[in-house]
């Protein structure tokens, strides 16, 4: 049965974080499940010892190493006392602090975007001018192969530095980071995802990979960076640097942190595209599982501040202080009012383009899916990952060079020559090679020239070949061990085939005036391709409208994105969902699977449940927490557990993290009665230990102390959410998902605890090809 327990490389490549474990199904599968758990460590050791060529990968698994975040506050006596002590003014102060934090998040995210932008411009500028001089030198005398080698070496060098940083120092900084943030906002605790180290490596890695000419963008990583900034600022301290600023202590819990992280993600989008409203909608559509009106305003505030900060510092850098008109990191350029007309009969054409985008996007996702599985199986060592990234960089340079070399598409240099690095190559004087504008440039610039260059700037063959080549490069690049986003490559592929579509239309109809502007079709194509890959609708419409400044195109873009989503979803999910699934994360979608009404809480829950008495012996608590085979995180507190394993009546729920803090401070009944008692424990003690609670192994409990008793009454949550055991799965799911719970207690008609529902128990069920499927749980 080894195939079932597959070792799986996680987002980090290191499975060093233990998760909460739950038996598969009550009773029947229990023995089998425990056997799995017992034999698993040994397999892992064998795997580590023999360093296999292949790691088996099975997607019908759900990993147990991920824990849940606790969105639901524990309303214990300490919490209620603190809330009662707080005056109306105190609550107003808290609200003000929330606004201040959001402003700070926006400011810092904008600064980081500014840093990335300037660094990439500088590095890419040095690289392109060096290669350009080299090419111009050798065009006349022959020997262009030296230019190619120079370009490939420069690319590989940049990418090597970036990949080494990611692969060896922080594997979590790989990719765009959007799937991880999506999981975090869904309530899954992805280890190390919002650490300072991750942020540093992410920013460094993105600069290297974009400057290294890979087919990547810097937007996905901006969203991740914003989220990390938010998680750090809102806590008022850095656990990595061991520095506590003693501010914002009230916000040290999952509920608050998660709201701020959604603001950070929005600020990231806003800085990347200059689209504050788009940022808010992105957070709403892709990320946040919880929303209220005040949150909307605060997030919008953070987004506005981040765009403003970015523009302010960039304007100073470019020597035009005070000119704040420029958009975000990506300047798509504005569409002027003449070219922004479209006719009613073009709408069917736009819809056809949307469908095409959906098909191409699905193709992209399918290829990338198989590629990722291949990577998980074979390319799992850091050195191999760095080599693969360098290979892709060299291939990208070679392909680009070959394209430019064999293209004879020459265009005259206009008066308003906007091309930064126009290459003459074999063209006559006063002309430039138009393939070079597509390849010899950062991808953002290439998108801009595809949108805005006048009709006739590209010939159809150039665009067709470019689309094909760039599609292959982009698919291969996404999922490398470098920090990189997929937004810009998708827009670029789409803009190229969209422009091609426009040119072909005008040749078919031969009446130039109607289809005058291929740039319009480039925009629609870009939307279709990106929508087909990531399947966002609402936020993407607004982002593209804000980034191009053409509200007129709102309707066509929306139609195209809807079509792309519907067509693409027929084949495979969006790229981010594919990657979430590949990591076996227990992700909860908005609704339970539609055919799951016949399942009840009794069949879904984990049982038997480990419960504690109101006043429990310290020895038993330590033993239960130390037991590695269960490793639970929440324990119902019952009136009294009887000897014959009758379930007790529920009177509360206590978390592992709370028990650890209690053990650490030695809050025992005996010490309270015998004058030894030091000050009473307060919520502050729990907040100071958050989010990295010490493991139970690090807490020393003497033999005498094991005999003491611990009173859990004032620390447990006395009013946990419960459901009767006959409740249907969709109803359980709705309660769990809407309130962001971590544990849901299942009780019988006399309020006795019969089971516990956690995230894994709900995420196990999903709709497969043949109706409802159940995933297996694996200790990976």
XYZ file of C-alpha atoms in Angstrom:
780
model
C 0.000 0.000 0.000
C 3.035 2.213 -0.399
C 1.648 4.125 -3.349
C -0.991 5.513 -1.046
C 1.511 7.117 1.279
C 3.440 9.127 -1.186
C 6.262 11.384 -0.132
C 5.430 14.695 -1.631
C 7.526 17.788 -2.027
C 5.714 20.680 -0.508
C 5.883 24.347 -1.455
C 8.943 24.511 0.691
C 10.498 21.292 -0.403
C 10.959 20.667 3.315
C 8.207 19.011 5.269
C 9.349 20.330 8.596
C 6.025 21.471 9.963
C 3.827 19.018 11.783
C 0.103 19.121 11.086
C -2.957 18.115 13.018
C -3.882 14.545 12.243
C -7.357 13.118 12.076
C -8.439 9.514 11.635
C -9.816 8.754 8.189
C -13.343 7.652 8.944
C -14.624 6.799 12.382
C -14.044 3.302 13.550
C -13.780 1.219 10.407
C -10.608 2.633 8.931
C -8.959 3.392 12.218
C -6.578 0.445 12.481
C -5.503 0.746 8.888
C -4.891 4.477 9.286
C -2.736 4.033 12.354
C -0.651 1.452 10.580
C 0.007 4.057 7.875
C 1.089 6.598 10.403
C 3.404 4.187 12.168
C 5.183 2.972 9.066
C 5.486 6.380 7.498
C 8.492 7.827 9.373
C 10.486 4.775 8.387
C 9.689 5.294 4.699
C 10.720 8.915 4.991
C 14.034 7.873 6.448
C 14.569 5.378 3.634
C 13.750 8.064 1.119
C 16.196 10.472 2.707
C 18.888 7.821 2.989
C 18.740 6.572 -0.574
C 18.111 9.988 -2.178
C 15.763 8.582 -4.849
C 15.748 9.490 -8.515
C 11.959 9.647 -8.376
C 9.480 10.773 -5.751
C 6.057 9.191 -6.298
C 3.242 11.696 -6.571
C -0.403 10.954 -5.988
C -2.937 13.723 -6.290
C -5.733 11.738 -4.660
C -4.213 12.672 -1.317
C -4.829 15.411 1.183
C -1.789 16.398 3.172
C -2.020 16.384 6.942
C 0.914 18.706 7.456
C -1.158 21.863 7.001
C -2.998 23.289 9.985
C -5.884 25.721 10.078
C -5.885 29.321 11.173
C -8.333 30.217 13.896
C -10.597 32.925 12.584
C -13.012 32.459 15.444
C -12.078 34.254 18.682
C -11.970 32.201 21.836
C -14.398 34.022 24.106
C -12.972 32.794 27.384
C -13.180 34.621 30.721
C -9.904 36.484 30.111
C -11.205 37.803 26.797
C -14.544 38.885 28.229
C -12.854 40.641 31.182
C -10.541 42.535 28.827
C -13.418 43.602 26.592
C -15.452 44.771 29.598
C -12.536 46.840 30.888
C -12.186 48.603 27.552
C -13.988 51.933 27.259
C -15.740 53.306 24.182
C -12.650 55.430 23.653
C -10.485 52.313 23.723
C -12.461 50.792 20.854
C -12.160 54.044 18.884
C -8.386 53.943 19.422
C -8.254 50.390 18.090
C -10.157 51.434 14.974
C -7.718 54.327 14.439
C -4.801 51.928 14.818
C -6.276 49.688 12.149
C -6.324 52.629 9.735
C -2.748 53.549 10.654
C -1.602 49.970 10.004
C -3.340 49.931 6.621
C -1.627 53.203 5.703
C 1.748 51.740 6.725
C 1.083 48.585 4.709
C 0.316 50.674 1.628
C 3.374 52.854 2.106
C 5.828 49.972 2.541
C 4.342 47.945 -0.322
C 4.681 50.973 -2.607
C 8.302 51.389 -1.523
C 9.096 47.753 -2.275
C 7.458 48.065 -5.706
C 9.556 51.155 -6.344
C 12.729 49.316 -5.346
C 11.943 46.356 -7.632
C 11.081 48.668 -10.513
C 14.269 50.745 -10.320
C 16.502 47.703 -9.801
C 15.020 45.848 -12.785
C 15.248 48.938 -15.020
C 18.900 49.479 -14.075
C 19.987 45.846 -14.450
C 18.021 45.218 -17.661
C 19.380 48.518 -19.012
C 22.991 47.486 -18.400
C 22.354 44.070 -19.926
C 20.570 45.267 -23.052
C 22.977 48.107 -23.777
C 25.962 45.708 -23.419
C 24.380 43.168 -25.766
C 23.264 45.890 -28.177
C 26.752 47.378 -28.455
C 28.125 43.904 -28.960
C 25.614 43.095 -31.704
C 26.251 46.398 -33.489
C 29.974 45.730 -33.356
C 29.661 42.236 -34.817
C 26.859 42.875 -37.351
C 29.378 44.489 -39.655
C 32.301 42.143 -39.158
C 30.476 38.851 -38.631
C 30.830 36.731 -35.486
C 27.382 37.337 -34.014
C 27.642 34.039 -32.157
C 29.735 35.899 -29.574
C 26.797 38.267 -28.970
C 24.524 35.286 -28.469
C 26.913 33.732 -25.956
C 27.195 37.051 -24.115
C 23.402 37.375 -23.923
C 22.890 33.774 -22.766
C 25.662 34.057 -20.156
C 24.291 37.327 -18.758
C 20.786 35.834 -18.544
C 21.969 32.639 -16.880
C 24.134 34.552 -14.421
C 21.229 36.721 -13.209
C 18.898 33.747 -13.008
C 21.496 31.565 -11.270
C 21.909 34.103 -8.466
C 18.133 34.392 -8.059
C 17.557 30.634 -8.187
C 20.316 29.863 -5.678
C 18.780 32.341 -3.225
C 15.367 30.707 -3.573
C 16.367 27.032 -3.753
C 18.909 27.048 -0.928
C 17.679 29.768 1.429
C 13.907 29.998 1.213
C 12.068 27.573 -1.102
C 8.811 29.278 -0.119
C 9.724 32.334 -2.163
C 9.430 30.340 -5.411
C 6.667 31.044 -7.915
C 4.247 33.919 -7.748
C 3.078 33.336 -4.186
C -0.557 33.907 -5.135
C -1.645 30.278 -4.496
C -0.034 30.413 -1.038
C -1.692 33.721 -0.154
C -4.986 32.363 -1.454
C -4.625 29.404 0.926
C -3.634 31.646 3.825
C -6.711 33.809 3.341
C -8.825 30.679 3.011
C -7.692 29.737 6.515
C -4.851 27.277 5.858
C -1.666 27.904 7.783
C 1.001 27.483 5.120
C 4.243 27.371 7.082
C 6.762 30.198 6.558
C 4.598 31.963 3.988
C 4.516 35.398 5.660
C 8.034 35.516 7.080
C 10.466 38.376 6.682
C 13.053 36.038 5.151
C 10.534 34.964 2.503
C 9.953 38.627 1.631
C 13.667 39.426 1.291
C 14.378 36.415 -0.930
C 11.208 37.079 -2.921
C 12.142 40.666 -3.782
C 15.737 39.726 -4.560
C 14.633 36.722 -6.630
C 12.134 38.711 -8.664
C 14.712 41.349 -9.579
C 17.079 38.600 -10.728
C 14.536 36.632 -12.738
C 13.054 39.636 -14.559
C 16.491 41.119 -15.258
C 17.584 37.643 -16.373
C 15.141 37.882 -19.239
C 12.910 34.973 -18.206
C 9.323 34.942 -19.462
C 8.036 36.229 -16.132
C 6.398 39.275 -14.596
C 6.869 41.040 -11.287
C 3.184 41.325 -10.310
C 2.408 38.012 -8.590
C 5.400 38.447 -6.297
C 4.236 42.016 -5.520
C 0.984 40.559 -4.186
C 2.892 38.093 -2.007
C 5.255 40.841 -0.824
C 2.317 43.055 0.155
C 0.853 40.194 2.178
C 4.134 39.579 4.036
C 4.486 43.302 4.791
C 0.942 43.313 6.165
C 1.522 40.277 8.367
C 4.682 41.869 9.771
C 3.475 45.438 10.309
C 0.181 44.438 11.915
C 1.963 42.416 14.616
C 4.228 45.284 15.665
C 7.235 42.996 15.896
C 9.448 40.677 13.905
C 9.806 37.120 15.150
C 12.642 36.524 12.665
C 14.719 39.426 13.975
C 13.634 38.748 17.597
C 12.596 42.404 17.857
C 9.402 43.471 19.597
C 8.291 47.098 19.195
C 5.560 46.649 21.843
C 2.941 48.227 19.552
C -0.234 46.809 17.998
C -0.235 43.990 20.567
C -4.019 43.693 20.413
C -3.775 42.435 16.816
C -1.683 39.375 17.620
C -4.193 36.741 16.642
C -5.269 35.041 13.442
C -8.526 36.982 13.062
C -6.888 40.390 12.872
C -3.764 39.254 11.040
C -5.807 37.688 8.274
C -7.772 40.877 7.610
C -4.531 42.819 7.315
C -3.033 40.223 4.980
C -5.964 40.699 2.599
C -5.223 44.445 2.684
C -1.566 43.711 1.898
C -2.476 41.557 -1.094
C -4.704 44.348 -2.410
C -1.933 46.920 -1.941
C 0.362 44.630 -3.942
C -2.047 44.449 -6.892
C -2.572 48.164 -6.678
C 1.157 48.917 -6.809
C 1.686 46.450 -9.647
C -1.041 47.720 -11.969
C -1.813 51.178 -10.631
C -5.298 49.831 -9.959
C -6.535 50.505 -6.409
C -10.122 49.409 -7.078
C -8.842 46.346 -8.910
C -6.745 45.535 -5.842
C -9.768 45.625 -3.531
C -11.741 43.429 -5.925
C -8.830 41.011 -6.306
C -8.697 40.592 -2.558
C -12.429 40.024 -2.488
C -12.573 37.596 -5.421
C -9.406 35.547 -5.019
C -8.529 35.932 -1.404
C -10.637 36.899 1.506
C -13.156 34.472 2.861
C -14.555 37.133 5.184
C -15.649 40.603 4.379
C -17.373 43.620 5.848
C -17.832 47.224 4.777
C -15.240 48.749 7.089
C -12.726 46.247 5.763
C -13.498 47.358 2.201
C -12.698 50.963 3.051
C -9.505 50.135 4.904
C -8.288 47.913 2.084
C -9.085 50.607 -0.465
C -7.133 53.078 1.664
C -4.102 50.758 1.742
C -4.320 50.309 -2.045
C -4.536 54.041 -2.739
C -1.569 54.774 -0.466
C 0.550 52.093 -2.141
C -0.073 53.449 -5.672
C 0.537 57.004 -4.481
C 3.812 56.052 -2.745
C 5.099 54.194 -5.791
C 4.306 57.084 -8.142
C 5.715 59.688 -5.776
C 9.098 57.978 -5.416
C 9.309 57.054 -9.100
C 8.598 60.682 -10.045
C 11.463 61.797 -7.798
C 13.714 59.112 -9.294
C 12.916 60.211 -12.843
C 13.654 63.812 -11.897
C 10.068 65.064 -12.203
C 9.012 65.412 -8.571
C 5.327 65.980 -8.079
C 4.142 64.478 -11.393
C 1.968 61.696 -10.065
C 0.126 60.786 -13.228
C 2.104 57.639 -14.006
C 0.369 54.309 -13.272
C 1.789 51.311 -11.391
C 4.761 49.096 -12.132
C 3.307 48.273 -15.502
C 2.737 51.208 -17.709
C 0.420 49.929 -20.428
C 0.032 53.457 -21.729
C -3.374 55.091 -22.147
C -5.611 54.350 -25.084
C -6.491 57.659 -26.731
C -10.123 58.465 -27.385
C -9.973 58.031 -31.185
C -8.949 54.405 -31.079
C -11.339 53.456 -28.294
C -14.454 52.971 -30.378
C -15.859 49.562 -31.033
C -18.884 48.555 -33.054
C -21.772 46.339 -32.076
C -20.912 43.748 -34.718
C -17.430 43.360 -33.247
C -18.850 41.890 -30.053
C -19.272 38.359 -31.524
C -15.629 38.600 -32.615
C -14.612 39.521 -29.063
C -16.564 36.529 -27.746
C -14.783 34.236 -30.230
C -11.480 35.662 -28.975
C -12.597 34.951 -25.409
C -13.309 31.319 -26.286
C -9.923 31.043 -27.983
C -8.283 32.506 -24.871
C -10.107 29.923 -22.746
C -8.844 27.045 -24.898
C -5.260 28.341 -25.010
C -5.358 29.047 -21.267
C -6.581 25.515 -20.551
C -3.799 24.153 -22.768
C -1.282 26.257 -20.795
C -2.614 24.893 -17.491
C -2.659 21.263 -18.631
C 0.937 21.372 -19.889
C 2.057 23.205 -16.753
C 0.252 20.641 -14.585
C 2.148 17.707 -16.092
C 5.361 19.659 -16.005
C 4.889 20.405 -12.298
C 4.262 16.727 -11.556
C 7.459 15.908 -13.433
C 9.296 18.518 -11.351
C 7.922 17.146 -8.078
C 9.050 13.655 -9.070
C 12.477 14.248 -10.504
C 13.736 17.809 -9.950
C 13.512 17.965 -6.191
C 17.092 18.751 -5.212
C 18.152 22.397 -4.935
C 21.148 21.986 -7.268
C 18.974 20.404 -9.975
C 16.445 23.201 -9.571
C 19.119 25.878 -10.050
C 20.444 24.064 -13.127
C 16.966 23.874 -14.637
C 16.424 27.603 -14.082
C 19.757 28.406 -15.761
C 18.893 26.115 -18.670
C 15.587 27.927 -19.192
C 17.374 31.295 -19.066
C 19.913 30.228 -21.684
C 17.215 28.725 -23.921
C 15.154 31.931 -23.621
C 18.115 34.008 -24.776
C 18.884 31.587 -27.627
C 15.293 31.503 -28.871
C 15.035 35.293 -28.680
C 18.297 35.678 -30.560
C 17.325 33.182 -33.254
C 13.994 34.946 -33.746
C 15.603 38.347 -34.143
C 18.382 36.931 -36.349
C 16.106 35.141 -38.807
C 13.393 37.798 -38.890
C 13.556 40.173 -41.838
C 10.688 42.331 -40.633
C 12.181 45.838 -40.914
C 10.226 48.939 -39.923
C 11.182 52.590 -40.427
C 12.199 54.486 -37.287
C 9.479 57.081 -36.659
C 10.047 60.592 -35.361
C 8.600 59.611 -31.994
C 10.913 56.655 -31.674
C 9.634 55.047 -28.487
C 11.768 51.913 -28.699
C 14.282 51.902 -25.877
C 16.695 49.433 -27.413
C 15.923 49.402 -31.137
C 18.179 47.000 -32.998
C 19.114 47.733 -36.609
C 20.807 44.398 -37.283
C 20.512 43.640 -41.018
C 17.975 46.380 -41.743
C 18.781 49.448 -43.839
C 19.837 52.660 -42.102
C 16.887 54.441 -40.508
C 15.039 51.169 -39.979
C 14.832 48.766 -37.051
C 14.055 45.066 -36.636
C 10.509 44.769 -35.315
C 11.018 41.274 -33.868
C 13.589 42.896 -31.599
C 10.945 45.166 -30.035
C 9.113 42.039 -28.951
C 12.083 40.087 -27.611
C 14.819 42.602 -26.870
C 12.911 44.240 -24.057
C 11.390 43.680 -20.634
C 8.017 41.961 -21.175
C 6.092 45.014 -19.849
C 7.569 47.188 -22.595
C 6.763 44.585 -25.231
C 3.112 44.565 -24.133
C 3.017 48.338 -24.382
C 4.416 48.343 -27.929
C 1.901 45.657 -28.990
C -0.933 47.805 -27.631
C 0.196 51.135 -29.037
C 2.473 50.824 -32.039
C 0.724 52.149 -35.155
C -0.860 49.674 -37.635
C 1.760 48.027 -39.820
C 4.478 47.923 -37.140
C 4.499 44.108 -37.157
C 4.016 41.617 -39.925
C 1.739 38.628 -39.227
C 4.507 36.022 -39.453
C 6.545 37.830 -36.786
C 3.554 37.813 -34.421
C 2.620 34.184 -35.107
C 6.112 32.854 -34.488
C 6.522 35.084 -31.428
C 3.235 33.834 -29.895
C 4.226 30.211 -30.329
C 7.742 30.648 -28.963
C 6.699 32.778 -26.009
C 3.848 30.405 -25.117
C 6.276 27.495 -24.822
C 8.786 29.569 -22.817
C 6.107 30.884 -20.431
C 4.680 27.409 -19.744
C 8.138 26.074 -19.053
C 9.113 29.000 -16.841
C 6.098 29.020 -14.491
C 6.922 26.703 -11.618
C 10.705 27.073 -11.830
C 12.497 27.652 -8.535
C 12.581 31.419 -9.040
C 10.254 34.166 -7.833
C 8.102 35.032 -10.800
C 4.575 35.942 -11.789
C 2.475 34.714 -14.689
C 0.453 37.894 -15.298
C 2.711 39.662 -17.767
C 3.715 36.644 -19.887
C 0.018 35.795 -20.297
C -0.802 39.364 -21.314
C 2.100 39.331 -23.758
C 1.085 36.058 -25.430
C -2.498 37.290 -25.664
C -1.525 40.722 -26.982
C 0.565 39.071 -29.710
C -2.141 36.748 -31.011
C -4.786 39.430 -30.477
C -2.844 41.836 -32.666
C -2.377 39.045 -35.218
C -6.150 38.464 -35.160
C -6.746 42.175 -35.808
C -4.293 42.274 -38.708
C -5.814 39.161 -40.300
C -9.316 40.667 -39.976
C -8.274 43.807 -41.794
C -6.628 41.765 -44.582
C -9.756 39.605 -44.977
C -12.159 42.544 -45.141
C -9.653 44.809 -46.945
C -11.608 47.900 -45.871
C -8.976 49.422 -43.591
C -11.096 51.994 -41.799
C -13.264 49.706 -39.665
C -10.571 47.510 -38.138
C -8.144 50.390 -38.181
C -6.517 49.683 -34.868
C -4.915 46.287 -34.188
C -3.996 47.645 -30.717
C -7.641 47.246 -29.711
C -7.512 43.553 -30.591
C -4.196 43.225 -28.778
C -5.924 44.443 -25.585
C -8.851 42.041 -25.988
C -6.481 39.155 -26.777
C -4.385 39.951 -23.700
C -7.512 39.887 -21.519
C -8.679 36.606 -23.074
C -5.345 34.859 -22.565
C -4.884 35.992 -18.961
C -8.504 35.165 -18.134
C -8.053 31.728 -19.683
C -5.048 31.006 -17.476
C -5.997 32.449 -14.061
C -9.837 32.532 -14.424
C -10.430 35.787 -12.612
C -13.367 37.832 -13.873
C -14.472 40.859 -11.896
C -11.113 42.016 -10.541
C -9.308 41.421 -13.826
C -11.830 43.550 -15.746
C -11.269 46.456 -13.379
C -7.481 45.989 -13.292
C -7.247 46.114 -17.103
C -9.620 49.073 -17.334
C -7.660 50.985 -14.684
C -4.277 50.053 -16.147
C -5.175 51.144 -19.702
C -7.417 54.027 -18.668
C -10.130 53.050 -21.155
C -13.477 52.663 -19.435
C -15.080 52.203 -22.866
C -13.576 48.741 -23.088
C -15.046 47.648 -19.751
C -17.920 45.786 -21.402
C -15.937 43.913 -24.097
C -13.243 42.969 -21.566
C -15.871 41.632 -19.188
C -17.525 39.569 -21.938
C -14.187 38.179 -23.017
C -13.150 37.231 -19.475
C -16.498 35.533 -18.780
C -16.242 33.532 -22.011
C -12.633 32.581 -21.317
C -13.569 31.398 -17.815
C -16.567 29.339 -18.929
C -14.656 27.698 -21.789
C -11.501 27.126 -19.741
C -13.349 25.660 -16.730
C -14.803 23.010 -19.038
C -11.286 21.536 -19.432
C -9.323 22.230 -16.211
C -9.341 24.661 -13.261
C -7.395 27.914 -13.159
C -3.618 27.834 -12.788
C -3.614 28.826 -9.102
C -6.197 26.175 -8.206
C -4.185 23.567 -10.105
C -1.115 24.410 -8.030
C -3.098 24.423 -4.774
C -4.396 20.960 -5.635
C -0.918 19.699 -6.503
C 0.206 20.608 -2.971
C -2.700 18.613 -1.462
C -3.799 21.617 0.585
C -7.153 21.218 2.381
C -8.691 24.204 0.592
C -12.380 24.921 1.225
C -14.278 26.328 -1.743
C -17.372 28.491 -1.361
C -19.847 25.618 -1.362
C -19.873 21.960 -0.383
C -19.953 19.539 -3.365
C -23.510 19.668 -4.747
C -24.252 15.941 -4.355
C -23.187 15.661 -0.736
C -26.549 16.064 1.038
C -26.749 12.383 1.928
C -23.623 12.629 4.100
C -24.116 13.640 7.729
C -21.828 15.031 10.411
C -21.641 11.554 11.960
C -20.015 10.129 8.822
C -17.693 13.061 8.263
C -16.403 13.693 11.788
C -13.259 12.288 13.390
C -13.814 10.102 16.406
C -13.098 9.058 19.107
C -12.241 12.494 20.448
C -9.570 13.188 23.060
C -11.341 15.238 25.751
C -10.150 16.888 28.961
C -11.975 17.388 32.263
C -12.597 20.885 33.592
C -9.956 20.193 36.219
C -7.401 17.876 34.641
C -4.224 16.197 35.852
C -1.094 17.876 34.456
C 0.510 14.511 33.646
C -2.350 13.529 31.366
C -2.265 16.889 29.564
C 1.479 16.538 28.938
C 1.065 12.949 27.702
C -1.740 13.847 25.301
C 0.148 16.835 23.898
C 3.361 14.798 23.546
C 1.655 11.936 21.704
C 3.014 12.317 18.172
C 0.600 9.847 16.592
C -2.429 12.090 17.237
C -0.988 15.604 17.456
C -4.402 17.226 17.789
C -4.819 20.969 18.166
C -8.200 21.355 19.810
C -9.675 19.477 22.761
C -13.291 19.588 23.947
C -13.551 20.141 27.706
C -16.240 17.951 29.260
C -17.992 17.931 32.628
C -16.344 14.612 33.533
C -14.979 11.696 31.547
C -16.211 8.389 32.919
C -14.167 5.196 33.111
C -16.261 3.204 30.619
C -15.508 5.657 27.775
C -18.992 7.156 27.830
C -18.708 10.576 26.143
C -19.035 13.487 28.578
C -21.224 16.584 28.294
C -19.471 19.444 26.576
C -18.645 22.574 28.540
C -15.925 24.172 26.394
C -13.039 23.813 23.969
C -9.352 24.479 24.617
C -6.511 24.745 22.099
C -3.075 23.121 22.169
C -1.459 26.563 22.040
C -3.370 27.686 25.134
C -2.433 24.549 27.057
C 1.234 25.038 26.183
C 1.183 28.606 27.535
C -0.537 27.351 30.714
C 2.089 24.628 31.196
C 4.899 27.077 30.527
C 3.610 29.459 33.212
C 2.771 26.507 35.492
C -0.797 27.556 36.215
C -1.652 24.728 38.647
C -4.428 24.557 41.235
C -1.970 23.586 44.025
C 0.206 26.639 43.457
C -2.839 28.903 43.533
C -3.983 27.579 46.936
C -0.491 27.573 48.441
C 0.395 31.283 48.237
C 3.010 30.462 45.547
C 0.775 31.998 42.960
C 2.406 34.809 41.076
C 0.287 37.244 39.052
C -2.781 36.008 37.251
C -2.301 35.061 33.608
C -3.630 37.604 31.123
C -4.418 37.543 27.408
C -1.119 39.364 26.858
C 0.755 36.176 27.819
C -1.034 34.270 25.065
C -0.456 37.055 22.542
C 3.250 37.233 23.308
C 3.626 33.546 22.479
C 1.743 33.956 19.149
C 2.333 32.893 16.364
C 5.205 30.468 17.090
C 4.111 28.672 20.234
C 6.933 26.592 21.740
C 6.689 22.833 21.072
C 5.627 20.661 24.003
C 9.077 18.974 24.040
C 10.716 22.242 25.114
C 8.604 22.532 28.275
C 9.969 20.788 31.327
C 7.475 19.308 33.779
C 8.897 17.582 36.864
C 7.569 14.310 38.294
C 5.922 16.155 41.217
C 4.283 18.671 38.926
C 2.774 15.847 36.892
C 0.635 15.019 39.928
C -0.763 18.573 40.132
C -4.124 19.575 38.734
C -4.907 22.293 36.213
C -8.195 24.215 36.145
C -9.136 24.984 32.548
C -12.363 26.872 33.323
C -11.237 30.451 32.755
C -9.031 29.682 29.735
C -11.282 27.442 27.650
C -13.779 28.834 25.195
C -17.032 28.101 27.088
C -19.261 28.537 24.016
C -17.760 26.584 21.093
C -19.900 26.016 18.006
C -21.554 22.598 17.996
C -23.773 20.665 15.582
C -26.037 17.650 16.134
C -24.704 14.473 14.568
C -27.559 14.274 12.037
C -26.610 17.585 10.345
C -26.030 17.250 6.600
C -22.566 17.887 5.145
C -23.516 21.073 3.205
C -24.902 22.573 6.412
C -21.786 21.689 8.402
C -19.685 23.034 5.557
C -21.557 26.347 5.443
C -21.153 26.927 9.176
C -17.490 25.979 9.129
C -16.624 28.027 6.048
C -18.617 31.148 6.852
C -17.335 31.513 10.403
C -13.778 30.437 9.576
C -13.763 27.761 12.236
C -10.930 25.420 13.069
C -12.853 22.892 15.151
C -16.554 22.116 15.104
C -17.795 19.834 17.884
C -20.393 17.178 17.006
C -22.768 16.331 19.866
C -25.590 13.857 20.425
C -29.069 14.789 21.638
C -27.859 14.982 25.270
C -25.015 17.368 24.371
C -22.325 14.726 24.820
C -19.257 14.968 22.588
C -19.274 12.291 19.886
C -16.864 13.728 17.319
C -14.918 16.692 16.015
C -14.989 18.152 12.506
C -11.798 19.831 11.265
C -10.869 21.305 7.889
C -9.481 17.993 6.584
C -12.744 16.199 7.185
C -14.570 18.650 4.927
C -11.902 19.178 2.272
C -11.734 15.398 1.727
C -14.902 15.337 -0.311
C -14.883 16.707 -3.821
C -16.692 16.164 -7.101
C -14.714 13.896 -9.393
C -15.472 12.473 -12.821
C -17.826 9.865 -11.335
C -19.621 11.951 -8.731
C -18.496 12.457 -5.143
C -14.943 11.282 -4.414
C -13.160 10.992 -1.112
C -9.453 11.863 -0.911
C -7.125 9.901 1.328
C -5.229 11.623 4.097
C -1.471 11.249 4.078
C 1.154 12.217 6.575
C 3.329 14.061 4.082
